[in-house]
Coordinates of C-alpha atoms in Angstrom, one line a residue:
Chain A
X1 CA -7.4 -5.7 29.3
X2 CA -9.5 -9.0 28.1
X3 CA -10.9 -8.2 24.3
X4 CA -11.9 -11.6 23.9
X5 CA -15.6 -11.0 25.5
X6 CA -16.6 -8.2 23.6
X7 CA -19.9 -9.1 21.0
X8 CA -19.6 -9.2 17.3
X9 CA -22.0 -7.1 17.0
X10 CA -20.7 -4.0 18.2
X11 CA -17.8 -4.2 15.7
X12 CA -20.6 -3.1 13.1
X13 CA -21.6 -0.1 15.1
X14 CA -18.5 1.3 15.8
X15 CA -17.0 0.8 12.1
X16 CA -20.9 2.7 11.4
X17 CA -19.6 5.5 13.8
X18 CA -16.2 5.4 12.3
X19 CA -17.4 5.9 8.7
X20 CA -20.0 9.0 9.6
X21 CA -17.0 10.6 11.9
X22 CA -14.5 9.9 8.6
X23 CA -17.6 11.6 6.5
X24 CA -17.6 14.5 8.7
X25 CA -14.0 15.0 8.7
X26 CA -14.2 14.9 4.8
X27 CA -16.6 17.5 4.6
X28 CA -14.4 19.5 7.1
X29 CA -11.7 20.0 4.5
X30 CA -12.0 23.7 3.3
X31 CA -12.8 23.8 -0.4
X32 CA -9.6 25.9 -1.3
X33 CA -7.5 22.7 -0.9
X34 CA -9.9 20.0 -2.2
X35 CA -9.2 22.7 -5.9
X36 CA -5.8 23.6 -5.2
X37 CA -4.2 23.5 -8.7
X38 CA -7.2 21.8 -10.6
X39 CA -7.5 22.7 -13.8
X40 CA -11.1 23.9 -13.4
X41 CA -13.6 24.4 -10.8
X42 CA -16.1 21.3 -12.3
X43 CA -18.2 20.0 -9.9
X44 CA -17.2 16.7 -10.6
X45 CA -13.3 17.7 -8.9
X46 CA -14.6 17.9 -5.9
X47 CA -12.7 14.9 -4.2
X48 CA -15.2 15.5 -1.0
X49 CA -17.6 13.7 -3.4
X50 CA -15.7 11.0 -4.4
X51 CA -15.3 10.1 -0.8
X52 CA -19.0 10.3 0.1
X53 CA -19.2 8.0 -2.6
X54 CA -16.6 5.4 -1.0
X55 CA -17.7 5.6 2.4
X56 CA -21.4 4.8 1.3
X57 CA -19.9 1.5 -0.8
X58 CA -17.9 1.0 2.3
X59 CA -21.3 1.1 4.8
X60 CA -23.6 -0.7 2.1
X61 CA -20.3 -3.5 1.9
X62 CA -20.0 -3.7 5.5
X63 CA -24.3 -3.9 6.0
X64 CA -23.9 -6.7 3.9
X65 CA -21.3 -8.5 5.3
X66 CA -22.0 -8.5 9.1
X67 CA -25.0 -9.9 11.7
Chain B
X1 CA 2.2 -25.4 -22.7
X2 CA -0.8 -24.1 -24.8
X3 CA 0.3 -21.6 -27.6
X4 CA -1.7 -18.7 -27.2
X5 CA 0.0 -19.2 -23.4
X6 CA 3.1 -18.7 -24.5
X7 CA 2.1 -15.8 -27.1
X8 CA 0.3 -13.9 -24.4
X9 CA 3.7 -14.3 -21.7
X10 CA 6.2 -13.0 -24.3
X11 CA 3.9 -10.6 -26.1
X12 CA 3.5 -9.2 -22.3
X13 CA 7.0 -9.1 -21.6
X14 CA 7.8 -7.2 -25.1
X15 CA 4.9 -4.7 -24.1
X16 CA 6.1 -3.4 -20.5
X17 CA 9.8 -3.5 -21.7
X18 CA 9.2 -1.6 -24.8
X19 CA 6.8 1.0 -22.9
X20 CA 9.7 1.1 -19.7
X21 CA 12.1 2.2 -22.3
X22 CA 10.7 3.9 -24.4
X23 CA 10.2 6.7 -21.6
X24 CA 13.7 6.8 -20.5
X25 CA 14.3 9.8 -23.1
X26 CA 12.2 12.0 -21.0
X27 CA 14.8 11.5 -17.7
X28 CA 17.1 14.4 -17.8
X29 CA 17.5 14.9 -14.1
X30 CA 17.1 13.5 -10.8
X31 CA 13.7 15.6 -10.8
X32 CA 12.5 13.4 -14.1
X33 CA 13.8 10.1 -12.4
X34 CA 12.6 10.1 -9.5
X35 CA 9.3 12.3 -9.4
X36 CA 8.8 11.8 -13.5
X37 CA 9.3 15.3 -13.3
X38 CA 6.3 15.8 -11.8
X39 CA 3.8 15.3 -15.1
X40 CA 2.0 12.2 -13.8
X41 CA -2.1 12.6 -14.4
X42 CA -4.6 11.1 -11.6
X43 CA -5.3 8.1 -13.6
X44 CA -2.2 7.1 -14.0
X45 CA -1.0 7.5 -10.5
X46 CA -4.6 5.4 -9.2
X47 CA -3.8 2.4 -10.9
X48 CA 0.1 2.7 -10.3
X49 CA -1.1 2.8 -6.6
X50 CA -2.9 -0.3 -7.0
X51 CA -0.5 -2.0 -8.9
X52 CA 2.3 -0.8 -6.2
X53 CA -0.2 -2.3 -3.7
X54 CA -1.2 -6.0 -4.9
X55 CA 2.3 -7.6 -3.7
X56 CA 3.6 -10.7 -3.6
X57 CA 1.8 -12.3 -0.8
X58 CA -2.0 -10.6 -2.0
X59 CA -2.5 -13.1 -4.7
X60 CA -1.6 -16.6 -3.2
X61 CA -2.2 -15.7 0.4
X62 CA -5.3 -13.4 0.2
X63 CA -7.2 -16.2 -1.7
X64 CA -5.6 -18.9 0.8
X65 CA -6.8 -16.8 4.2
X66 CA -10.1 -15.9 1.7
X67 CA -10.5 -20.1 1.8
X68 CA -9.9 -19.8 5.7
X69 CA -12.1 -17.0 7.2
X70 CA -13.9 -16.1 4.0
X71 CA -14.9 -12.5 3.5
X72 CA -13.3 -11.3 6.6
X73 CA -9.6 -11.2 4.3
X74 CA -11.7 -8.2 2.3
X75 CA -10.7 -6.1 5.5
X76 CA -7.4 -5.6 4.6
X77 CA -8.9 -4.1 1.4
X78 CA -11.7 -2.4 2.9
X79 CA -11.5 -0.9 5.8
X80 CA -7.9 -1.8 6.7
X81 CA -7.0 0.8 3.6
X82 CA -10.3 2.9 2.1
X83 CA -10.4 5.5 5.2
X84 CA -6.6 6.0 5.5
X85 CA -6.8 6.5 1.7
X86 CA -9.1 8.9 1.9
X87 CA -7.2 11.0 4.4
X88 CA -4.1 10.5 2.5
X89 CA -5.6 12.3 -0.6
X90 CA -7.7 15.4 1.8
X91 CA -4.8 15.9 4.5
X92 CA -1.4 14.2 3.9
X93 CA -0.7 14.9 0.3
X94 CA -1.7 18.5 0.1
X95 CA 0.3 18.3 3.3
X96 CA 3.6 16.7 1.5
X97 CA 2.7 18.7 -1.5
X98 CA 2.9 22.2 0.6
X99 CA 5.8 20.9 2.1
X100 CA 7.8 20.6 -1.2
X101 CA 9.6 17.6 -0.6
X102 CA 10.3 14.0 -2.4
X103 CA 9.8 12.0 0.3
X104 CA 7.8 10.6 3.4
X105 CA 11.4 10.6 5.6
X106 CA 12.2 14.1 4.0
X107 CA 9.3 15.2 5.4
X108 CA 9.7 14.3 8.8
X109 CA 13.4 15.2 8.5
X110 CA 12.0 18.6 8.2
X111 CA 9.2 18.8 10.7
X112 CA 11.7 16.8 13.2
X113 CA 15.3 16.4 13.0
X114 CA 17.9 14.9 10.2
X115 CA 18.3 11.9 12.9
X116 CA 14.5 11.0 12.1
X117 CA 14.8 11.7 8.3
X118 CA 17.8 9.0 8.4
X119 CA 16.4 6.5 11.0
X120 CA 13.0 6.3 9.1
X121 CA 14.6 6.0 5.4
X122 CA 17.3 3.5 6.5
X123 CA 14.6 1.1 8.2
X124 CA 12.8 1.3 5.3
X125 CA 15.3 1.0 2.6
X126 CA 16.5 -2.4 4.7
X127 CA 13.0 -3.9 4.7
X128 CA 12.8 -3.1 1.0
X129 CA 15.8 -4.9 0.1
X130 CA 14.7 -8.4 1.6
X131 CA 11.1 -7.6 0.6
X132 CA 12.1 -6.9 -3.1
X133 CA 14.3 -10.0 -2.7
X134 CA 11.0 -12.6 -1.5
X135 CA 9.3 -11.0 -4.7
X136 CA 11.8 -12.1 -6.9
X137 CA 11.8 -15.4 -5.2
X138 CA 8.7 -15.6 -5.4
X139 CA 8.5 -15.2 -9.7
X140 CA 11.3 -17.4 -10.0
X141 CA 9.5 -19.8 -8.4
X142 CA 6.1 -19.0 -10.9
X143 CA 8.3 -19.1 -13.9
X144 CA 9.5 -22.3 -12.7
X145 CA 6.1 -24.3 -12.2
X146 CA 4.8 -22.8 -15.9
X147 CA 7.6 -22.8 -17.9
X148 CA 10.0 -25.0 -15.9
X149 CA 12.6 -22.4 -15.8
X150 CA 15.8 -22.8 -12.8
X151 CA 15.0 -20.8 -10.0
X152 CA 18.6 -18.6 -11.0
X153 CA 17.2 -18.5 -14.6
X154 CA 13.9 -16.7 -13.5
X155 CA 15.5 -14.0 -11.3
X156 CA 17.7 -13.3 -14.2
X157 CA 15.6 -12.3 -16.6
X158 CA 13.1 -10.3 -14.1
X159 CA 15.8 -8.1 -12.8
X160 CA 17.1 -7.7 -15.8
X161 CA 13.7 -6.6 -17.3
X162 CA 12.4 -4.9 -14.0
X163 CA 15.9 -3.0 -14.0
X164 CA 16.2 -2.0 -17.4
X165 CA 13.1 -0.3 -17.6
X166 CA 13.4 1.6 -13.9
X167 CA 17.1 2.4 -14.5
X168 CA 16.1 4.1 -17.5
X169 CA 12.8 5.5 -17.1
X170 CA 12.4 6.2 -13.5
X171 CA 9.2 7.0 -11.7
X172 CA 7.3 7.6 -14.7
X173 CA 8.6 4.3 -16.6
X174 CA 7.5 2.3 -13.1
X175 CA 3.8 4.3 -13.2
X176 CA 3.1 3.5 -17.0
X177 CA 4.0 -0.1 -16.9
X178 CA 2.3 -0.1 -13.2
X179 CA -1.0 1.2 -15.1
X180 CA -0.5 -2.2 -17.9
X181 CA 0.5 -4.6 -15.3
X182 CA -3.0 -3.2 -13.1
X183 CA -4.8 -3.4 -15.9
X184 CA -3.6 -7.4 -16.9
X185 CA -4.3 -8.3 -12.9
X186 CA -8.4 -7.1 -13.7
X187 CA -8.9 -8.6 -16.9
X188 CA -7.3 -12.1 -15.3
X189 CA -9.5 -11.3 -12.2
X190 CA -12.7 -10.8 -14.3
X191 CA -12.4 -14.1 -16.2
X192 CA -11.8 -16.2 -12.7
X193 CA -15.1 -14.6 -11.8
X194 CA -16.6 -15.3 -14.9
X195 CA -15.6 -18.4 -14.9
X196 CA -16.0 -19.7 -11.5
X197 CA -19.6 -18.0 -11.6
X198 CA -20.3 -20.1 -14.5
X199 CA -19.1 -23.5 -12.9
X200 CA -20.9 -23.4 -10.1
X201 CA -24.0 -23.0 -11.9
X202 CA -24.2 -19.1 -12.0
X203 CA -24.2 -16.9 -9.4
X204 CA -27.2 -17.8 -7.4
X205 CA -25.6 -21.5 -7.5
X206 CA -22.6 -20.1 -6.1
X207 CA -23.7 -17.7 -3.6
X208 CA -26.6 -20.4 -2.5
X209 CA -23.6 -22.7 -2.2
X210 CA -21.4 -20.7 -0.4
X211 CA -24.2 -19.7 2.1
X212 CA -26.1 -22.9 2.9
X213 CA -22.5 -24.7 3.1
X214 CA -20.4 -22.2 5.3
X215 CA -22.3 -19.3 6.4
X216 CA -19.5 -18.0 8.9
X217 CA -17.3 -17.1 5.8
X218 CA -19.9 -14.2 4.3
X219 CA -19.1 -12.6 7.6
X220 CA -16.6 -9.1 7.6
X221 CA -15.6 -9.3 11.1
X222 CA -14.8 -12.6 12.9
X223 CA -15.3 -13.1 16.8
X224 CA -13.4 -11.5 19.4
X225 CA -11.7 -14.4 20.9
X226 CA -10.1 -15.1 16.8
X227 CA -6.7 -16.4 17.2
X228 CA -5.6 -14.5 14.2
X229 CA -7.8 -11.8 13.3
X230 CA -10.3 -10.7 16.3
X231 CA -12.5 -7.9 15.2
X232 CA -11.0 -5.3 17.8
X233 CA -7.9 -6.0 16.3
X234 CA -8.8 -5.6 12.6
X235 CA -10.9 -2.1 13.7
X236 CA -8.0 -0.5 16.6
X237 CA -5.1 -2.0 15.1
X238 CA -5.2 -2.5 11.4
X239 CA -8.0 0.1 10.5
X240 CA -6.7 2.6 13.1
X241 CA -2.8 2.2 13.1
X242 CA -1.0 0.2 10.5
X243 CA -3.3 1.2 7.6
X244 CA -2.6 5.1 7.9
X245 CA 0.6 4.2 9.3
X246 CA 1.2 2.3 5.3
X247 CA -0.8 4.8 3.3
X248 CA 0.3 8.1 4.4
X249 CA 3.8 6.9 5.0
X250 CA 4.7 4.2 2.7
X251 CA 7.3 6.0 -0.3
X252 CA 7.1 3.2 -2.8
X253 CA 3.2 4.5 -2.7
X254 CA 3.5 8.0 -2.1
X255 CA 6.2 8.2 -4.9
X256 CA 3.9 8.5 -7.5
X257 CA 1.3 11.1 -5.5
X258 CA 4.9 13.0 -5.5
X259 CA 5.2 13.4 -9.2
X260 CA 1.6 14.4 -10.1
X261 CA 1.5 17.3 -12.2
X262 CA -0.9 19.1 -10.0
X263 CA -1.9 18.7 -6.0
X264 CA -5.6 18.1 -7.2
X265 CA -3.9 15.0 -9.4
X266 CA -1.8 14.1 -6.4
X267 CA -5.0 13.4 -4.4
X268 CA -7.8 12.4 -7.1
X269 CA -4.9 9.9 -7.9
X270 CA -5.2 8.1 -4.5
X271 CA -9.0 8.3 -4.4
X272 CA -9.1 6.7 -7.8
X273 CA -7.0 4.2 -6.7
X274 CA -9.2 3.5 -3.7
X275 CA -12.4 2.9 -5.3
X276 CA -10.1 0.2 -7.3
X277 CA -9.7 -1.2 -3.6
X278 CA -13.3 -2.0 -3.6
X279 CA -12.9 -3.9 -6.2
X280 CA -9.9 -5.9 -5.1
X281 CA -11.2 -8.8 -3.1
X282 CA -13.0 -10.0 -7.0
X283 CA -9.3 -10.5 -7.6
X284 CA -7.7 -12.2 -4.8
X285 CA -10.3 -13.0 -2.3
X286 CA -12.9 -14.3 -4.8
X287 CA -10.4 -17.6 -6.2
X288 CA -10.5 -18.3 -2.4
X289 CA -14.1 -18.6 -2.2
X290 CA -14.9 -20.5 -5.6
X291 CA -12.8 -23.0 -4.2
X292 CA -14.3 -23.2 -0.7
X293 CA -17.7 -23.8 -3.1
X294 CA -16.5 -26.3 -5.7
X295 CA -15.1 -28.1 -2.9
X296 CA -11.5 -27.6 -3.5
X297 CA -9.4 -31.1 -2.6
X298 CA -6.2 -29.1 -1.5
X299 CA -3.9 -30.0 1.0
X300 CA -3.3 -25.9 2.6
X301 CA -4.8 -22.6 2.0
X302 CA -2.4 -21.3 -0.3
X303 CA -3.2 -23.9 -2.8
X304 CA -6.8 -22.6 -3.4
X305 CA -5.6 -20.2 -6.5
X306 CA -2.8 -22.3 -7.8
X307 CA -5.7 -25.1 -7.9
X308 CA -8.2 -22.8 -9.2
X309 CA -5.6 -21.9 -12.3
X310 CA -5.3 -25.6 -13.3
X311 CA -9.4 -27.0 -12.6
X312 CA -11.1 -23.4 -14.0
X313 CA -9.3 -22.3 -16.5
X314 CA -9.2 -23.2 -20.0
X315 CA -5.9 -24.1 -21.8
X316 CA -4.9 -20.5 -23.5
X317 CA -6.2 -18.7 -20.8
X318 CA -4.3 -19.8 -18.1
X319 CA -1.6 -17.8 -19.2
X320 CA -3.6 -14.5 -18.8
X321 CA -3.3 -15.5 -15.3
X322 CA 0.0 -16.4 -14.7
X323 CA 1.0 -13.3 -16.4
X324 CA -1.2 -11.4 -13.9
X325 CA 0.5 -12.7 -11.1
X326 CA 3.7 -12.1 -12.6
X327 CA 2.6 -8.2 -13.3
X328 CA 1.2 -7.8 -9.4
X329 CA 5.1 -8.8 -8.8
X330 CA 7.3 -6.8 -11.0
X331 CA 4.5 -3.8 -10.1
X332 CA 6.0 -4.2 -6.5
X333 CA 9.7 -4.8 -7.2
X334 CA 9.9 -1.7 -9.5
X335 CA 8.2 0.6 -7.4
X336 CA 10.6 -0.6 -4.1
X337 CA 13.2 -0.2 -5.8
X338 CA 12.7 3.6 -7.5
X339 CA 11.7 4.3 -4.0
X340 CA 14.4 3.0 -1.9
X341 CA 16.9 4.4 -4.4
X342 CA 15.3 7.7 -3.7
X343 CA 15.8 7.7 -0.2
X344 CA 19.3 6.2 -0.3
X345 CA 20.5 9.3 -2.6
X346 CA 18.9 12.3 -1.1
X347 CA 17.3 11.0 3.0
X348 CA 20.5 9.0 3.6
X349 CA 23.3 10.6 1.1
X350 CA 22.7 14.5 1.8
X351 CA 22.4 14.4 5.4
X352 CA 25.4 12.2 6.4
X353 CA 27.3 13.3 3.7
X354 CA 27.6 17.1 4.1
X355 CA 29.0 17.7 0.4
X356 CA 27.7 16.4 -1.7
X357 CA 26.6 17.0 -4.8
X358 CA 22.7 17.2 -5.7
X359 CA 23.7 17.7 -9.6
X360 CA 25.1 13.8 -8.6
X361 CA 21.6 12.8 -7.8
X362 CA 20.6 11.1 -11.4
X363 CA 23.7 9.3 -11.8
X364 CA 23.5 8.1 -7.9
X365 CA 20.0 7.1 -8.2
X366 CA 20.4 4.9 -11.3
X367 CA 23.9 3.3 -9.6
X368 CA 22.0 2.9 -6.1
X369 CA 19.0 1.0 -8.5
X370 CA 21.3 -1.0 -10.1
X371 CA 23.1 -2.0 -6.9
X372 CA 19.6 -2.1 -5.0
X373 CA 18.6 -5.3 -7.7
X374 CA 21.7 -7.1 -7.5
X375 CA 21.3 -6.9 -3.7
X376 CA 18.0 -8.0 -4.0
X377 CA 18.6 -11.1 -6.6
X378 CA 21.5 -12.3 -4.3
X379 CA 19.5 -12.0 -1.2
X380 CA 16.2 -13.9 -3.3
X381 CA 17.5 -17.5 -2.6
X382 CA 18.8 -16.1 1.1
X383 CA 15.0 -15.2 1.8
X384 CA 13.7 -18.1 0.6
X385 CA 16.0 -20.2 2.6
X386 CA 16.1 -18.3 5.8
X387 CA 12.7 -17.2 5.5
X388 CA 12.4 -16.2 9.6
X389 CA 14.7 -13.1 8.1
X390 CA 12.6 -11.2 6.3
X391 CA 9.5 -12.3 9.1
X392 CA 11.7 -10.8 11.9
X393 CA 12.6 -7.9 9.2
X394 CA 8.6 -7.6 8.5
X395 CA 8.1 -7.5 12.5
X396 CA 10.9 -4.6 12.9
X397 CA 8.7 -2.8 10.4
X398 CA 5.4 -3.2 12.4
X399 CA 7.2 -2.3 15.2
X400 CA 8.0 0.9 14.2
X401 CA 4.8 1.8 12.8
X402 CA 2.9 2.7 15.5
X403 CA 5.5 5.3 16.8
X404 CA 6.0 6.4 13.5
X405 CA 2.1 7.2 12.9
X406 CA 2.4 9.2 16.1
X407 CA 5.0 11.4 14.9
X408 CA 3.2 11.8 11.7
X409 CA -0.1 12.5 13.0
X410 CA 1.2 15.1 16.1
X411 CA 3.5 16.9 13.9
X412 CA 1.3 17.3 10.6
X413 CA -1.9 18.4 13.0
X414 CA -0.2 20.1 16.4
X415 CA 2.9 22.8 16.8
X416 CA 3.6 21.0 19.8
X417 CA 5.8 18.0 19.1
X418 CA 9.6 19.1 18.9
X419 CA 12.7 17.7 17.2
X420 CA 13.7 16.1 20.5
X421 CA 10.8 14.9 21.6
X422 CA 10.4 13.2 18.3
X423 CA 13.2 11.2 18.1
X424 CA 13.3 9.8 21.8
X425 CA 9.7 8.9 21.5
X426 CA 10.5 6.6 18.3
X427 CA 13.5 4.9 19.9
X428 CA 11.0 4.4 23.3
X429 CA 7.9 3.3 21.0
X430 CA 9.6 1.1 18.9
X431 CA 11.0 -0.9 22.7
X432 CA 7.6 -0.5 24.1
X433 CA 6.1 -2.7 20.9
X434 CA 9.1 -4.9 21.3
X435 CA 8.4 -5.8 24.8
X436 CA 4.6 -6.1 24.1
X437 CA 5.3 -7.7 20.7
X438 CA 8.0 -10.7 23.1
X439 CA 5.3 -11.1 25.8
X440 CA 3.1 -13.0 22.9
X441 CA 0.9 -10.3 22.2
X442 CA -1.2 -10.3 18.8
X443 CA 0.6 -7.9 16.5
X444 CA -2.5 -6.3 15.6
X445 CA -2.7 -5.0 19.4
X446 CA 1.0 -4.6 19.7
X447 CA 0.8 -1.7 16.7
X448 CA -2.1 0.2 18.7
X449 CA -0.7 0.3 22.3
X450 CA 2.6 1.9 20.9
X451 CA 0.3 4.2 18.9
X452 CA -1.3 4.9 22.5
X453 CA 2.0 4.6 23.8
X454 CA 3.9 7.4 21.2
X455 CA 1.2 9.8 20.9
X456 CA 0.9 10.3 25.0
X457 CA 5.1 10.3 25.1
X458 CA 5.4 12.6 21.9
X459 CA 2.8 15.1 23.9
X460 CA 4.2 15.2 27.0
X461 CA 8.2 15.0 26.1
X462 CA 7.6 17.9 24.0
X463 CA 6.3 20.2 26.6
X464 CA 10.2 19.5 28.0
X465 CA 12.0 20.3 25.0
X466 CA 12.4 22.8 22.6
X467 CA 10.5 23.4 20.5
X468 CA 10.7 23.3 16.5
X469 CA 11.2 27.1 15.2
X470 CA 8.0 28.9 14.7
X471 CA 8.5 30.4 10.9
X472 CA 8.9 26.8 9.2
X473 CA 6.0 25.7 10.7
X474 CA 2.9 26.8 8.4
X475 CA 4.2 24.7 5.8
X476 CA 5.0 21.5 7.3
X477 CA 1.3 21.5 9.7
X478 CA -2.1 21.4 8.4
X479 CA -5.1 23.6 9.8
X480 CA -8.4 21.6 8.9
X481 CA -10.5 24.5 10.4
X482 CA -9.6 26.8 8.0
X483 CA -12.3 28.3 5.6
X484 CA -12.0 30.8 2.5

């Protein structure tokens, strides 16, 4: 299978599809696991956050970075 | 060599010595050693994760490749590690966590057969030893352009340091001085960028510079037809297959998620250490760029830092540098070689040798470290001479990846895969990415069709087979629909 022909652009859209299908997957995690163990049930634990957080930097990076 | 140079190398090596042993009173067991008895907080294990990270090719290569394609060497940062990190700390940790066990190869051991456990821990305990060795090598030769050192002389003293701290210490030894050495790579990072911003007239000088003069290199993914990195590559094969293939099965980085005091440390760990990833390129892909746009007179890629060291920064400071390279390598070496001892005494040891003895474990594991660094020091000037070694080593490795994802991902997610099926589809995946691999195909291709290739082979081979037993099961799989 030739690659080689494919446009540069639709690497940006599917690395925007991957990062909304990662986000959904993220939010899929049940809650019980995300708090497993934490010492508290602070908002700021929630590691669902800090990965909404990520992929945004990685789709404001990657807006940046590509035609 | 500038004073202050000199203060800030030795007051460095004094620090991470000092701190490596002065934890080696908390190892009591095998437990302590290798899992730091499982007391490691989230920060610590984030930057630990870095520091295990930033090897010994990031700094001189990344900012060489950064000099090459430009931005497009961030991807290996970015999205060749962010979204398998993320999974690693929601899925694969609570996963190893649930599981109980101290390693990646234990794991599979227990979701497929001892074979597996063995096959995956001896592959990666062979690779270690060479890749430990090119680190050392690679310091030597540092130590040997700033302070003139013999090659011999420089892996000397390293070992000895690297080893006297993770003999003693262990895990939590490696973590803490990981978390100084992470912390020495930034600051040195920060003043290139401060620096180099204010040479080149400030940063709209730089990035005016840098876009007028070669707009391709502010571009994240490079055309399709790219000899080396072709954005279908970068997306299927790094972002897709090696990535989660190195971050939810590398042990030298999983190590530390192991010995977390908590499974909420385990994975706020590795998300802390990912949003360090974002900031990672300002370290090694930056130098590569500042000397793209002070028009860098250099006769090959990798020259770009080394010449950015000498024409940037000031006498006194220069040393912050070196010693920031040096810390990016012991962070590796240490880490390999706490994780590979770990593996050799309880992945390798207790399955082929029925009796033995797990109170043996501690005094094992500090022999096998010992040994492991010797090894490693005698192979250094091997590597460095018969470099195509540890290249056909490295492409061994990759080989296996792809299969090896497969097995991860079907048995984590699915009941399905079964102990025999497992094993036959890595010895067939890892000859379908040879022959791909001989037939000249780019290796970022070769890891996704034996992904392809493993996952299809894995599911059908298992419905042949038999299958794992039922009762173990719930421990070793994770159920993402599930809602309290």
């Amino acid at each position: 299978m030739d690659l080689t022909h494919l446009p540069l652009s639709w690497a940006n859209y599917l690395s925007i599809m991957g990062f909304v299908c990662l986000l959904v997957l993220v939010w899929l995690v049940p809650r019980d696991i995300v708090y497993e163990d934490a010492p508290d049930q602070s908002r700021w634990r929630d590691i669902r956050l800090w990965a909404t957080i990520l992929i945004a930097f990685q789709l404001l990076l990657y807006g940046l970075f590509t035609r | 060599m500038h004073p202050l140079d000199l203060a800030i190398i030795v007051g460095y090596l004094v620090l991470i010595t000092f701190v490596g042993l002065r934890l080696a009173g908390r190892v009591k067991t095998a437990h302590d050693f290798f899992l730091a008895g499982r007391t490691l907080s989230w920060w610590v294990i984030g930057l630990s994760i870095i520091g295990t990270n930033i090897g010994a090719n990031s700094y001189v290569g990344a900012a060489g490749n950064a000099f090459s394609i430009g931005i497009a060497q961030a991807n290996f940062e970015w999205i060749g590690a962010i979204p398998a990190m993320i999974l690693a700390a929601l899925v694969f940790i609570p996963l190893y966590w649930k599981a109980g066990v101290y390693s990646i190869p234990e794991y599979l051991g227990l979701r497929y057969s001892p074979t597996v456990r063995v096959v995956a821990a001896l592959i990666a305990s062979v690779v270690s030893v060479f890749a430990i060795g090119v680190a050392l090598w690679a310091i030597a030769l540092t130590l040997q352009t700033y302070l003139g050192w013999p090659i011999w002389v420089g892996i000397m003293v390293t070992g000895t340091i690297v080893g006297a701290y993770s003999i003693a210490g262990g895990l939590a030894a490696v973590a803490f001085t990981d978390m100084f050495q992470v912390c020495i790579m930034f600051l040195g990072g920060l003043v290139i960028v401060g620096l180099g911003i204010s040479h080149t007239g400030g940063f709209s000088g730089f990035a005016e510079t840098l876009v007028l003069e070669n707009p391709d290199h502010l571009q994240a993914y490079l055309p399709a037809d790219h000899a080396s990195y072709p954005w279908p590559g970068v997306i299927f094969g790094l972002g897709f297959v090696l990535s989660p293939a190195y971050w939810w099965a590398s042990q030298a980085i999983l190590q530390r998620s192991l010995g977390a005091r908590t499974q909420w440390d385990a994975s706020a760990g590795m998300m802390f250490a990912a949003f360090g990833k974002i900031l990672v390129p300002l370290l090694i892909v930056f130098p590569g760029l500042l000397a793209l746009v002070m028009h860098a007179q250099i006769e090959y890629p990798d020259m770009a830092l080394p010449w950015i060291i000498k024409n940037v920064l000031p006498p006194g400071i220069s040393g912050l540098m070196f010693i920031a390279i040096i810390a990016a390598l012991q962070s590796t070496i240490d880490s390999s070689v706490n994780a590979t001892s770990l593996m050799l005494t309880r992945d390798v040891r207790h399955v082929l040798l029925k009796n033995a003895n797990p109170d043996d474990d501690l005094k094992i594991g500090r022999l096998l470290t010992l040994v492991l660094l010797l090894l490693s020091m005698c192979t250094a000037p091997l590597v460095a001479e018969m470099g195509g070694i540890f290249t056909f080593l490295q492409t061994i490795l990759s080989l296996f990846q792809g299969p090896m994802l497969a097995l991860l991902i079907l048995g984590a997610f699915t009941r399905r895969a079964t102990p025999q099926a497992g094993l036959w589809t890595l010895i067939s995946g890892v000859v379908v990415a040879s022959a791909t691999s001989y037939a000249g195909v780019n290796m970022l291709y070769v890891a996704f069709s034996s992904f392809i290739y493993a996952l299809c082979a894995l599911w059908l081979l298992s419905g042949f087979t038999a299958p794992h037993p039922e009762k173990d099961l719930s421990k070793l799989t994770y159920v993402l629909w599930r809602r309290n």
